[in-house]
XYZ file of C-alpha atoms in Angstrom:
666
model
C -26.100 -33.105 -45.457
C -26.107 -34.636 -48.892
C -29.806 -33.782 -49.260
C -29.212 -30.186 -48.176
C -26.363 -29.753 -50.607
C -28.440 -31.123 -53.445
C -31.301 -28.756 -52.567
C -28.907 -25.841 -52.524
C -27.477 -26.818 -55.897
C -30.979 -27.238 -57.326
C -32.024 -23.878 -55.915
C -28.925 -22.212 -57.373
C -29.604 -23.895 -60.720
C -33.231 -22.696 -60.735
C -32.171 -19.217 -59.697
C -29.525 -19.047 -62.411
C -31.999 -20.295 -65.010
C -34.569 -17.721 -63.883
C -31.996 -14.974 -64.109
C -30.887 -16.247 -67.515
C -34.480 -16.298 -68.849
C -35.124 -12.880 -67.365
C -31.968 -11.519 -69.010
C -32.932 -13.078 -72.341
C -36.439 -11.636 -72.041
C -35.011 -8.175 -71.403
C -32.747 -8.504 -74.439
C -35.680 -9.565 -76.621
C -37.816 -6.715 -75.295
C -35.073 -4.178 -75.980
C -34.605 -5.505 -79.499
C -38.330 -5.298 -80.163
C -38.434 -1.750 -78.809
C -35.508 -0.770 -81.000
C -37.106 -2.349 -84.069
C -40.388 -0.611 -83.312
C -38.574 2.720 -82.945
C -36.847 2.260 -86.289
C -40.122 1.290 -87.948
C -41.865 4.376 -86.549
C -39.022 6.554 -87.833
C -39.368 5.011 -91.298
C -43.119 5.666 -91.271
C -42.690 9.325 -90.328
C -39.906 9.667 -92.888
C -42.300 8.420 -95.564
C -44.770 11.195 -94.760
C -42.020 13.832 -94.612
C -40.810 12.759 -98.046
C -44.384 12.866 -99.333
C -44.796 16.452 -98.116
C -41.385 17.441 -99.511
C -42.214 15.997 -102.916
C -45.615 17.715 -102.838
C -44.069 21.109 -102.050
C -41.528 20.813 -104.867
C -44.234 19.847 -107.340
C -46.450 22.691 -106.136
C -43.622 25.115 -106.863
C -43.345 23.691 -110.379
C -47.103 23.998 -110.915
C -47.158 27.594 -109.684
C -44.139 28.432 -111.801
C -45.874 27.017 -114.872
C -49.254 28.495 -113.795
C -50.841 25.048 -113.945
C -54.187 25.235 -112.092
C -55.846 22.000 -113.159
C -54.523 20.142 -110.111
C -54.257 21.690 -106.647
C -51.646 20.670 -104.084
C -54.247 18.711 -102.104
C -55.065 16.554 -105.118
C -51.376 16.175 -105.807
C -50.725 15.053 -102.216
C -53.464 12.442 -102.593
C -51.839 11.085 -105.771
C -48.462 10.740 -104.066
C -50.166 9.053 -101.122
C -51.813 6.570 -103.481
C -48.477 5.721 -105.097
C -46.779 5.102 -101.745
C -49.799 3.106 -100.555
C -49.555 0.796 -103.568
C -45.843 0.255 -102.886
C -46.428 -0.537 -99.211
C -49.347 -2.831 -99.986
C -47.907 -4.926 -102.771
C -44.119 -4.426 -102.832
C -42.945 -4.385 -99.214
C -43.656 -7.225 -96.772
C -42.322 -7.438 -93.251
C -43.369 -10.848 -91.851
C -43.752 -11.275 -88.111
C -42.827 -14.188 -85.878
C -46.094 -16.115 -85.666
C -44.738 -19.475 -84.495
C -46.492 -19.198 -81.146
C -49.945 -18.141 -82.338
C -52.663 -19.686 -80.187
C -56.261 -19.896 -81.389
C -57.694 -21.738 -78.385
C -58.458 -18.729 -76.162
C -62.169 -17.936 -76.074
C -63.793 -14.864 -74.549
C -67.403 -13.720 -74.523
C -66.637 -10.106 -75.421
C -63.889 -8.009 -77.043
C -61.914 -6.502 -74.152
C -59.744 -3.472 -74.947
C -56.932 -4.967 -72.844
C -56.226 -8.677 -72.335
C -54.130 -9.994 -69.413
C -52.643 -13.473 -69.916
C -51.008 -15.565 -67.202
C -48.076 -17.526 -68.622
C -46.229 -19.603 -65.992
C -46.999 -17.126 -63.241
C -46.111 -14.038 -65.291
C -48.781 -11.667 -66.524
C -48.605 -10.151 -70.026
C -50.791 -7.338 -71.352
C -52.106 -7.295 -74.934
C -54.048 -4.456 -76.540
C -56.980 -5.088 -78.870
C -56.397 -3.664 -82.352
C -59.655 -4.749 -83.939
C -61.459 -7.757 -85.319
C -60.279 -9.470 -88.506
C -61.830 -12.287 -90.484
C -60.254 -15.739 -90.723
C -59.200 -15.296 -94.342
C -57.330 -12.067 -93.480
C -55.122 -13.579 -90.790
C -52.253 -14.300 -93.173
C -52.384 -10.792 -94.683
C -52.143 -9.204 -91.257
C -49.290 -11.442 -90.198
C -47.305 -10.895 -93.381
C -47.237 -7.082 -93.427
C -46.735 -5.307 -90.141
C -45.877 -2.013 -91.874
C -49.495 -1.557 -92.980
C -50.473 -1.464 -89.326
C -47.669 0.937 -88.472
C -48.632 3.561 -91.055
C -52.242 3.551 -89.827
C -52.446 6.434 -87.363
C -54.667 6.655 -84.344
C -57.729 8.734 -85.383
C -57.226 10.922 -82.314
C -54.044 12.221 -83.938
C -56.201 13.932 -86.557
C -58.577 15.476 -84.045
C -56.085 16.598 -81.402
C -53.017 17.413 -83.502
C -53.875 18.104 -87.158
C -57.373 19.613 -87.088
C -56.869 22.460 -84.514
C -54.415 24.534 -86.608
C -56.589 24.097 -89.732
C -59.764 25.270 -88.014
C -58.047 28.050 -86.026
C -56.405 29.433 -89.144
C -59.798 29.580 -90.846
C -61.181 31.762 -88.053
C -58.006 33.798 -87.552
C -57.715 34.707 -91.251
C -61.406 35.521 -91.721
C -61.976 38.776 -93.603
C -64.671 40.445 -91.560
C -65.771 42.940 -94.170
C -67.037 40.418 -96.732
C -68.150 38.004 -94.023
C -70.441 40.505 -92.301
C -71.779 41.782 -95.604
C -73.026 38.267 -96.354
C -73.450 37.144 -92.746
C -77.129 36.219 -93.029
C -76.613 34.129 -96.148
C -73.521 32.425 -94.723
C -75.345 31.449 -91.530
C -78.294 30.144 -93.549
C -76.096 27.963 -95.769
C -73.942 26.782 -92.853
C -76.682 25.909 -90.353
C -79.944 25.340 -92.197
C -78.244 24.125 -95.372
C -76.096 21.574 -93.553
C -79.122 20.168 -91.706
C -81.105 19.975 -94.968
C -78.220 18.234 -96.711
C -77.755 15.801 -93.814
C -81.366 14.633 -93.711
C -81.761 14.625 -97.494
C -78.675 12.436 -97.935
C -79.715 10.275 -94.979
C -83.161 9.588 -96.433
C -81.775 8.762 -99.875
C -79.139 6.454 -98.397
C -81.763 4.712 -96.265
C -83.695 3.960 -99.428
C -80.484 2.698 -101.031
C -79.712 0.473 -98.017
C -83.280 -0.914 -98.061
C -82.870 -1.784 -101.729
C -79.534 -3.448 -100.974
C -81.235 -5.624 -98.358
C -83.880 -6.680 -100.859
C -81.332 -7.796 -103.454
C -79.005 -9.399 -100.911
C -76.112 -6.926 -101.276
C -75.967 -5.976 -97.577
C -73.989 -8.277 -95.302
C -74.365 -6.526 -91.953
C -76.490 -4.169 -89.868
C -77.140 -0.730 -91.335
C -79.675 1.401 -89.421
C -81.357 4.673 -90.290
C -79.170 6.468 -87.734
C -76.128 5.191 -89.639
C -77.536 6.750 -92.804
C -78.056 10.067 -91.005
C -74.524 9.891 -89.636
C -73.212 9.395 -93.170
C -75.282 12.390 -94.289
C -73.752 14.512 -91.526
C -70.122 13.669 -92.251
C -70.377 14.185 -96.029
C -72.195 17.504 -95.535
C -68.954 19.077 -94.291
C -67.563 20.895 -97.334
C -63.903 21.810 -97.728
C -63.433 23.739 -101.006
C -59.763 24.473 -100.314
C -58.882 23.788 -103.950
C -61.566 26.100 -105.326
C -60.818 28.908 -102.859
C -57.100 28.786 -103.654
C -57.871 29.221 -107.351
C -60.415 31.954 -106.522
C -57.739 33.808 -104.567
C -55.193 33.546 -107.382
C -57.668 34.662 -110.061
C -59.322 37.369 -107.900
C -62.851 36.086 -108.372
C -65.805 38.106 -107.094
C -65.301 38.770 -103.366
C -68.906 38.005 -102.401
C -68.776 34.572 -104.055
C -65.499 33.897 -102.260
C -66.998 35.015 -98.935
C -70.092 32.816 -99.350
C -68.031 29.710 -100.079
C -65.386 30.376 -97.441
C -67.845 31.330 -94.707
C -70.060 28.334 -95.404
C -67.159 25.869 -95.397
C -65.754 27.268 -92.146
C -69.023 27.169 -90.216
C -70.529 24.002 -91.654
C -67.485 22.019 -90.527
C -68.406 22.938 -86.967
C -72.098 22.228 -87.573
C -71.328 18.821 -89.125
C -69.200 17.787 -86.135
C -71.893 18.660 -83.592
C -74.646 17.203 -85.794
C -72.831 13.878 -86.165
C -72.272 13.715 -82.391
C -75.970 14.380 -81.783
C -76.981 11.621 -84.206
C -74.646 9.157 -82.483
C -76.231 10.111 -79.151
C -79.724 9.308 -80.487
C -80.839 6.242 -78.543
C -84.484 5.235 -77.924
C -85.362 4.131 -74.416
C -85.128 0.462 -73.508
C -83.596 -1.196 -76.569
C -81.165 -0.860 -79.436
C -83.675 -1.151 -82.259
C -82.925 2.338 -83.653
C -86.653 2.915 -84.064
C -88.070 6.425 -84.193
C -88.976 7.960 -80.866
C -89.979 11.567 -80.337
C -88.302 11.959 -76.939
C -85.007 10.593 -78.248
C -85.205 13.021 -81.174
C -85.851 15.965 -78.851
C -82.975 14.821 -76.647
C -80.623 14.761 -79.638
C -81.823 18.200 -80.759
C -81.295 19.562 -77.250
C -77.818 18.053 -77.217
C -77.059 19.723 -80.545
C -78.041 23.149 -79.198
C -76.320 22.599 -75.871
C -73.030 21.340 -77.284
C -72.857 24.002 -79.987
C -73.725 26.903 -77.667
C -71.391 25.588 -74.950
C -68.534 25.158 -77.411
C -69.190 28.620 -78.842
C -69.189 30.224 -75.378
C -66.022 28.398 -74.347
C -64.184 29.448 -77.503
C -65.168 33.095 -77.134
C -64.327 33.048 -73.413
C -60.867 31.646 -74.094
C -60.277 34.272 -76.766
C -61.370 37.052 -74.401
C -59.158 35.626 -71.630
C -56.156 35.656 -73.987
C -56.985 39.250 -74.942
C -57.055 40.238 -71.255
C -53.671 38.598 -70.666
C -52.120 40.397 -73.625
C -53.849 43.617 -72.514
C -52.648 43.647 -68.892
C -49.225 42.116 -69.542
C -48.411 44.865 -71.991
C -44.660 44.671 -71.324
C -44.673 41.163 -72.764
C -44.483 42.921 -76.142
C -40.774 43.444 -75.461
C -40.226 39.671 -75.701
C -41.849 38.720 -78.989
C -40.897 35.031 -78.770
C -42.622 34.628 -75.396
C -45.616 36.609 -76.633
C -46.033 34.395 -79.699
C -45.532 31.203 -77.674
C -48.197 32.246 -75.155
C -50.631 33.102 -77.938
C -50.000 29.750 -79.623
C -50.467 27.694 -76.447
C -53.617 29.518 -75.367
C -55.147 29.044 -78.806
C -54.346 25.326 -78.988
C -55.524 24.710 -75.421
C -58.987 25.920 -76.406
C -59.525 22.798 -78.498
C -58.308 20.429 -75.796
C -60.256 22.216 -73.064
C -63.497 21.914 -75.023
C -62.923 18.206 -75.686
C -62.076 17.603 -72.024
C -65.298 19.352 -70.936
C -67.458 17.256 -73.265
C -67.930 19.981 -75.880
C -66.690 20.112 -79.478
C -63.183 21.446 -79.939
C -63.729 22.317 -83.603
C -66.449 24.839 -82.727
C -64.475 26.280 -79.813
C -61.206 26.757 -81.666
C -63.016 28.303 -84.653
C -64.687 31.040 -82.613
C -61.557 31.417 -80.514
C -59.690 32.248 -83.726
C -62.314 34.823 -84.726
C -62.176 36.402 -81.243
C -58.376 36.402 -81.231
C -58.296 38.165 -84.603
C -60.765 40.785 -83.358
C -59.240 41.549 -79.952
C -55.934 39.850 -79.107
C -54.333 40.624 -82.449
C -54.482 44.366 -81.718
C -52.589 43.912 -78.442
C -49.668 42.051 -79.997
C -46.483 43.697 -81.138
C -45.921 44.099 -84.851
C -43.422 41.224 -84.869
C -45.830 38.904 -83.032
C -48.647 39.845 -85.383
C -46.563 38.710 -88.337
C -45.302 35.638 -86.510
C -48.707 34.383 -85.414
C -50.178 34.865 -88.856
C -47.278 33.087 -90.567
C -47.097 30.346 -87.922
C -50.719 29.261 -88.249
C -50.594 29.644 -92.011
C -47.622 27.250 -92.090
C -49.250 24.781 -89.691
C -52.460 24.879 -91.726
C -50.561 24.165 -94.945
C -48.577 21.247 -93.506
C -51.501 19.694 -91.633
C -53.856 19.912 -94.584
C -51.396 18.394 -97.036
C -50.476 15.712 -94.511
C -54.134 14.707 -94.198
C -54.624 14.559 -97.967
C -51.440 12.509 -98.365
C -52.690 10.150 -95.685
C -56.011 9.835 -97.519
C -54.244 8.475 -100.581
C -52.131 6.185 -98.424
C -55.141 4.861 -96.509
C -56.916 3.650 -99.635
C -54.385 0.799 -99.851
C -53.027 0.473 -96.307
C -56.339 0.327 -94.417
C -57.096 -3.384 -94.088
C -60.831 -3.356 -93.346
C -62.283 -1.611 -96.410
C -65.836 -2.481 -97.444
C -66.498 -1.408 -101.048
C -70.097 -1.952 -102.135
C -70.876 -0.771 -105.695
C -74.574 -0.090 -104.983
C -73.773 1.915 -101.864
C -71.055 3.881 -103.668
C -73.330 4.808 -106.600
C -76.127 5.731 -104.200
C -73.721 7.857 -102.134
C -72.501 9.855 -105.140
C -76.085 10.478 -106.250
C -77.184 11.433 -102.732
C -74.256 13.829 -102.236
C -75.027 15.571 -105.524
C -78.766 15.901 -104.817
C -78.146 16.879 -101.194
C -75.921 19.744 -102.272
C -78.554 20.871 -104.781
C -81.265 20.743 -102.093
C -79.045 22.967 -99.977
C -77.947 25.629 -102.483
C -80.864 26.330 -104.826
C -83.881 26.522 -102.455
C -81.968 28.564 -99.875
C -80.637 30.932 -102.549
C -84.196 31.466 -103.771
C -85.361 32.324 -100.249
C -82.346 34.492 -99.434
C -82.726 36.512 -102.640
C -86.121 37.689 -101.377
C -84.363 39.766 -98.723
C -80.936 40.420 -100.219
C -80.127 43.746 -101.784
C -77.470 42.151 -103.984
C -78.913 38.880 -105.259
C -77.090 35.562 -105.450
C -77.085 35.199 -109.208
C -77.781 31.903 -110.924
C -74.181 31.498 -112.091
C -73.028 32.007 -108.486
C -75.454 29.297 -107.372
C -74.142 26.872 -110.007
C -70.573 27.619 -108.917
C -71.414 27.038 -105.252
C -73.123 23.794 -106.203
C -70.038 22.682 -108.148
C -67.606 23.809 -105.416
C -69.084 21.629 -102.664
C -65.896 19.598 -102.228
C -65.343 17.178 -99.375
C -62.008 17.114 -97.614
C -60.173 16.948 -94.295
C -63.168 17.194 -91.941
C -65.169 14.543 -93.798
C -62.203 12.190 -93.712
C -61.476 12.825 -90.024
C -65.101 12.196 -89.023
C -65.312 8.987 -91.043
C -62.037 7.464 -89.818
C -62.759 8.176 -86.162
C -64.900 5.043 -85.829
C -64.481 2.051 -88.141
C -65.457 -0.670 -85.678
C -68.710 -1.823 -87.308
C -69.573 -3.060 -90.791
C -71.630 0.056 -91.512
C -68.877 2.466 -90.411
C -66.244 0.662 -92.499
C -68.481 0.862 -95.557
C -69.064 4.569 -94.935
C -65.328 5.201 -94.513
C -64.407 3.448 -97.764
C -67.141 5.274 -99.680
C -66.168 8.608 -98.144
C -62.629 8.197 -99.432
C -63.919 7.780 -102.981
C -66.217 10.804 -102.618
C -63.293 12.951 -101.436
C -61.074 11.742 -104.291
C -63.722 12.495 -106.895
C -64.638 15.969 -105.628
C -61.028 17.097 -105.160
C -59.789 15.809 -108.509
C -62.818 16.359 -110.758
C -64.622 19.323 -109.181
C -61.466 21.006 -107.923
C -59.624 20.420 -111.188
C -62.563 21.704 -113.228
C -62.833 25.037 -111.414
C -61.302 27.028 -114.269
C -63.618 25.477 -116.843
C -66.637 26.044 -114.592
C -65.753 29.718 -114.089
C -65.454 30.139 -117.847
C -68.689 28.237 -118.513
C -70.653 30.327 -116.018
C -69.022 33.557 -117.226
C -67.960 34.595 -113.750
C -65.589 37.528 -113.784
C -61.971 37.004 -112.771
C -59.273 39.586 -112.098
C -61.767 41.642 -110.090
C -60.291 44.272 -107.782
C -62.384 43.684 -104.688
C -61.488 47.133 -103.356
C -62.954 48.914 -106.358
C -65.749 46.415 -106.996
C -67.106 46.524 -103.481
C -66.263 50.073 -102.443
C -69.587 51.401 -103.760
C -71.499 49.224 -101.318
C -72.142 50.443 -97.808
C -71.408 47.727 -95.304
C -73.580 49.261 -92.610
C -76.592 49.281 -94.939
C -76.140 45.634 -95.911
C -75.324 44.345 -92.417
C -78.093 43.132 -90.173
C -79.544 45.536 -87.611
C -78.485 43.169 -84.866
C -74.880 43.401 -86.003
C -75.036 47.211 -86.048
C -76.233 47.191 -82.434
C -73.473 44.756 -81.510
C -70.872 46.859 -83.301
C -71.735 49.990 -81.302
C -71.528 48.057 -78.026
C -68.274 46.417 -79.047
C -66.658 49.632 -80.289
C -67.629 51.721 -77.281
C -67.153 49.291 -74.397
C -65.503 45.945 -75.227
C -62.608 47.218 -77.322
C -61.513 49.786 -74.722
C -61.509 47.045 -72.055
C -59.828 44.290 -74.101
C -57.526 46.167 -76.491
C -55.329 49.226 -76.727
C -56.942 50.310 -80.013
C -60.440 51.329 -78.926
C -61.580 54.780 -77.763
C -60.993 55.610 -74.069
C -63.833 54.609 -71.763
C -63.820 58.149 -70.414
C -65.259 59.214 -73.770
C -67.928 56.496 -74.012
C -69.123 55.905 -70.448
C -71.351 58.400 -68.600
C -69.560 61.038 -66.478
C -70.699 59.336 -63.249
C -68.533 56.343 -64.185
C -65.413 58.462 -64.511
C -63.267 56.721 -61.841
C -64.126 53.262 -63.180
C -63.457 54.382 -66.753
C -60.059 55.788 -65.825
C -59.193 52.578 -63.963
C -60.108 50.280 -66.852
C -58.590 52.394 -69.642
C -54.936 51.766 -70.425
C -52.517 54.652 -70.994
C -51.937 53.377 -74.522
C -55.598 54.036 -75.337
C -55.030 57.760 -74.786
C -51.900 57.639 -76.907
C -53.794 55.882 -79.711
C -56.868 58.051 -79.341
C -58.458 58.749 -82.691
C -56.318 56.234 -84.551
C -58.315 53.269 -85.794
C -56.533 49.964 -86.036
C -57.320 47.280 -88.543
C -58.771 43.987 -87.375
C -58.258 41.993 -90.554
C -55.079 40.136 -89.751
C -53.832 39.982 -93.328
C -54.451 43.602 -94.296
C -52.141 45.527 -91.951
C -49.455 47.878 -93.175
C -46.713 48.919 -90.794
C -44.944 52.226 -90.685
C -42.067 50.847 -92.710
C -44.196 49.879 -95.672
C -44.612 53.432 -97.067
C -42.409 56.428 -96.257
C -44.806 59.236 -97.214
C -45.618 61.695 -94.374
C -47.412 65.031 -94.200
C -47.889 66.306 -90.678
C -51.119 65.160 -88.990
C -53.519 65.738 -91.870
C -56.146 63.220 -92.930
C -56.920 63.343 -96.646
C -59.979 61.355 -97.699
C -62.344 60.903 -100.599
C -65.918 59.711 -100.002
C -68.224 57.758 -102.293
C -69.529 60.876 -103.983
C -66.082 61.996 -104.981
C -65.796 64.951 -102.588
C -62.564 65.377 -100.675
C -62.030 66.396 -97.063
C -59.068 67.095 -94.820
C -59.090 66.933 -91.033
C -56.888 66.372 -88.029
C -56.621 63.253 -85.962
C -58.851 64.274 -83.090
C -61.373 61.859 -81.690
C -65.055 62.848 -81.742
C -66.293 60.595 -78.926
C -68.596 57.578 -79.173
C -69.076 55.456 -82.258
C -71.071 57.090 -85.050
C -73.099 55.435 -87.782
C -70.142 55.751 -90.172
C -67.654 54.016 -87.876
C -68.865 50.593 -88.973
C -68.067 51.345 -92.608
C -64.762 52.943 -91.718
C -63.543 50.066 -89.549
C -64.664 47.179 -91.750
C -63.446 48.819 -94.954
C -60.330 50.285 -93.328
C -58.011 47.461 -94.207
C -58.884 47.699 -97.904
C -58.975 51.448 -98.410
C -56.924 53.184 -95.728
C -53.183 53.453 -95.265
C -51.642 54.752 -92.038
C -48.228 56.316 -92.550
C -46.457 57.826 -89.529
C -49.152 60.181 -88.396
C -50.811 60.580 -91.786
C -53.945 58.708 -92.810
C -54.718 58.603 -96.534
C -58.102 57.139 -97.441
C -58.186 55.749 -100.966
C -61.159 56.851 -103.079
C -64.421 54.969 -102.631
C -65.423 55.627 -106.228
C -63.199 55.164 -109.254
C -65.337 57.328 -111.542
C -62.961 60.289 -111.360
C -59.257 60.841 -110.669
C -58.473 60.654 -106.945
C -57.036 63.356 -104.739
C -57.467 66.143 -107.298
C -58.459 68.946 -104.933
C -56.509 67.663 -101.981
C -53.374 67.191 -104.024
C -53.549 70.801 -105.292
C -54.206 71.962 -101.740
C -51.164 70.099 -100.459
C -48.976 71.599 -103.180
C -50.063 75.059 -102.133
């Protein structure tokens, strides 16, 4: 009996101790969770304050008309200041009394399970650190907290930036220079990538000879560096161009190239990473591996392009058939937003590139879905993505400045940095000047030498270059590339972006140009490629009637034998809107409330020769050869006012509306 009672007491004592330890462990865990939550809130508050301070300073700069420093460069400066404070002024030491250095593993597992007295604990690998950096890591936990997961940039911050670029694209100037833009974006990016890669390989070889390289650095790493720094982001230059009204064709060349070459750089870098010769990891040249990478480039880009267009068309069909959704503008905008964002995630989940998909989804949405939205949703979607683009872009640039001091695995090599700056400069020159020379052989309006110098100078690196470089910093080579990329971005944004005004003055490029008057003498259909003219006729006659309410009825474009099908596919709104063209440029739409001038159903127009015509609003049938000019130029020259369409003069050589105005007075 005595033995049993003692066993019971011992069992109760062990049970009570176990419960006590378990309760203490729960309390400690809750405290750690609460501390982690507070720390995360402080980190996010830091970035919110950075953006707030940036916005207030931007207002001051705009008020004072100070254009030497753009908001992106300003956000980087504020990020640098906060990074210095976090690095050298604030230290949050951790409890490291139970650090054990006697656990040895053969590999670096992403998750480590440890058995401590019968209880299993899970630890997540955060990366390798050297022995002399152990104390630094232990003494400042905040530096780890403010370092975001790279996937945050790709899945959260990049989609609105890329979508806004496609959604706000001005089709008129884009299609006028479409051939040149595609050449600079595709061929130019590939040329720049390989040119920079070859120069950097020579630099790395020299570093090995002089003993300045302390890790593996293969030729594929050099090509990868060439791909990520070939993505241009002249947001600073384009903002100044827009404020000063610089030549529209120069603006279109820079904007179109930067939009498309971001997508090309992403796919190109993925293809280079996938390059792997058979049998070993020697990174030697092999023809089959090269062909495989090239095939992957074409497959991923075409698949991403098709998926983006398909998602845009699907959204247009939803907005087309659920026409009554226009009565609930909040639901309509929310659906548009979710469908657009899901394009990026769907492409990534399918193994394609979300950047390419969301870019062409934005272009498709602007061309089709935008016309099906209500006027309130049109304004909301434009303003929503413009706001998200502004916040995301400034957040990324603020984080760039912060990362220079908070990232704990920087590798700064002076020889590599000097070689990178030289390679980036020469790579941009190898892209712009030879291609401009070749393109001028077939262009009606040549790319002048001062335009070429401006494009060379405006090859800034920005958000996409940073996002591609920070995505993988596991190896010595990738850490060196990331650190060097930061310096390249800082230099181009501050020096090249800040010197835009001086460069415009030096090259004697006109500012204050009215793009409507300057470009109205040019016929878009004559300058556009024949392939685009064929596509336009097909799109105008068949796709727009099926996907939007703004196109001509299918009964007027399809053969008579297809009458029942045409009547089934054509919406009643198409008959109501018959003969009334709608604008596709999302930022050039005027609503009925903008101007209160009406005059029956008369169309008063002035053509390029100065003659004036008046006509009703009847529809003439299928697309004519002049419809391309009228639709692409419509947003810049035509105002629709409650049943009256006034077409502004295409030539400013004589006073407008002379005859028509006298006729109206009569």
